[in-house]
Coordinates of C-alpha atoms in Angstrom, one line a residue:
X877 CA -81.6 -61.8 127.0
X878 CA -84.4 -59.3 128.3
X879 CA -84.8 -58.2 131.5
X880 CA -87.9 -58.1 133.6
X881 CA -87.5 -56.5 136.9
X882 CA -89.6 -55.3 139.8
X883 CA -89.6 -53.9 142.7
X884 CA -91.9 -54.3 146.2
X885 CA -91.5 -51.9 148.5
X886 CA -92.1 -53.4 152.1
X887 CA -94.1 -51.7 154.9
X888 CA -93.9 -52.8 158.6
X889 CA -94.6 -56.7 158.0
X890 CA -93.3 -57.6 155.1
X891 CA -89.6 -57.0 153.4
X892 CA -88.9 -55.3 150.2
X893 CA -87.9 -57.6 147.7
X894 CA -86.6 -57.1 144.2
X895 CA -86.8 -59.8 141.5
X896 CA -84.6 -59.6 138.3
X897 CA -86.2 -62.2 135.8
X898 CA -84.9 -63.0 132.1
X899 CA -87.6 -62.8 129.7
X900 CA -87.5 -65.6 126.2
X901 CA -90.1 -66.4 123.9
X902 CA -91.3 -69.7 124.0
X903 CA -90.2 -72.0 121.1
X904 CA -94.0 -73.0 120.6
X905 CA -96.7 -70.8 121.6
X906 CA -99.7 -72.4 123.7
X907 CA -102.7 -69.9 123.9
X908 CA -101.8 -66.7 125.0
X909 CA -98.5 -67.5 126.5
X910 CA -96.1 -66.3 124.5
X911 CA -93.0 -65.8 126.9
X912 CA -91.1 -67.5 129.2
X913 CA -88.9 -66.3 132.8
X914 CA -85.9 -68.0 134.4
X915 CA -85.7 -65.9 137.9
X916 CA -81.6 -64.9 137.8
X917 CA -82.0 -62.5 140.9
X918 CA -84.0 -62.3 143.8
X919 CA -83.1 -59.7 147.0
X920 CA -84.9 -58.9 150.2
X921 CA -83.8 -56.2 153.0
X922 CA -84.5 -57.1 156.3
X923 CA -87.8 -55.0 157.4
X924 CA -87.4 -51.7 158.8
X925 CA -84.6 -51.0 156.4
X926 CA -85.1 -47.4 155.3
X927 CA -86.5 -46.6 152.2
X928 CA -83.6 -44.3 151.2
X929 CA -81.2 -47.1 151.7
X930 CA -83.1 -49.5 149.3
X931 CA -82.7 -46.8 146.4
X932 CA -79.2 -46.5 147.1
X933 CA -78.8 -50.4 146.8
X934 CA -81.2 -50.6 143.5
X935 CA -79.5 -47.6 142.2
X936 CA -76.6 -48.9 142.9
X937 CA -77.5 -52.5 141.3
X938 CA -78.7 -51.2 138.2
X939 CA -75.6 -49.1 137.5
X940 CA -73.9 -51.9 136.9
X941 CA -73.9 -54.2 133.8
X942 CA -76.4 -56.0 132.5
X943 CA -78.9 -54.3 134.7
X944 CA -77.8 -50.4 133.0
X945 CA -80.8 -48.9 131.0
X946 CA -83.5 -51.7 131.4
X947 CA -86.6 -51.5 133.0
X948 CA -87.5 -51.4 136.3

């Protein structure tokens, strides 16, 4: 398993959301595509949720196992 993750910070109208995706290569490459995600985590904070509470909830997420020492 690889992890893809990313993160969206929100402004006033839309929510931050943070996606945790599993990265595989395909069995048979078509063109270019080379890889494919299964989605295994997807978070939104309700808006106005303050930006220092959404780094203490990622940091917090990606202390834990299997999310330690990927990417974000």
């Amino acid at each position: 398993m690889a992890f893809v993750s990313a993160l969206d910070l929100g402004k006033q109208q839309d929510p931050t959301a943070l996606a945790v995706l599993d990265q595989r290569p395909i069995s048979r490459p078509v063109g270019r595509r080379r890889w494919e995600y299964e989605c295994l985590h997807l978070e939104t904070w309700p808006l106005g949720t303050r930006y220092t509470d959404i780094v203490a909830d990622v940091r917090d997420r990606f202390d834990t196992k299997p999310l330690r020492y990927t990417k974000l």
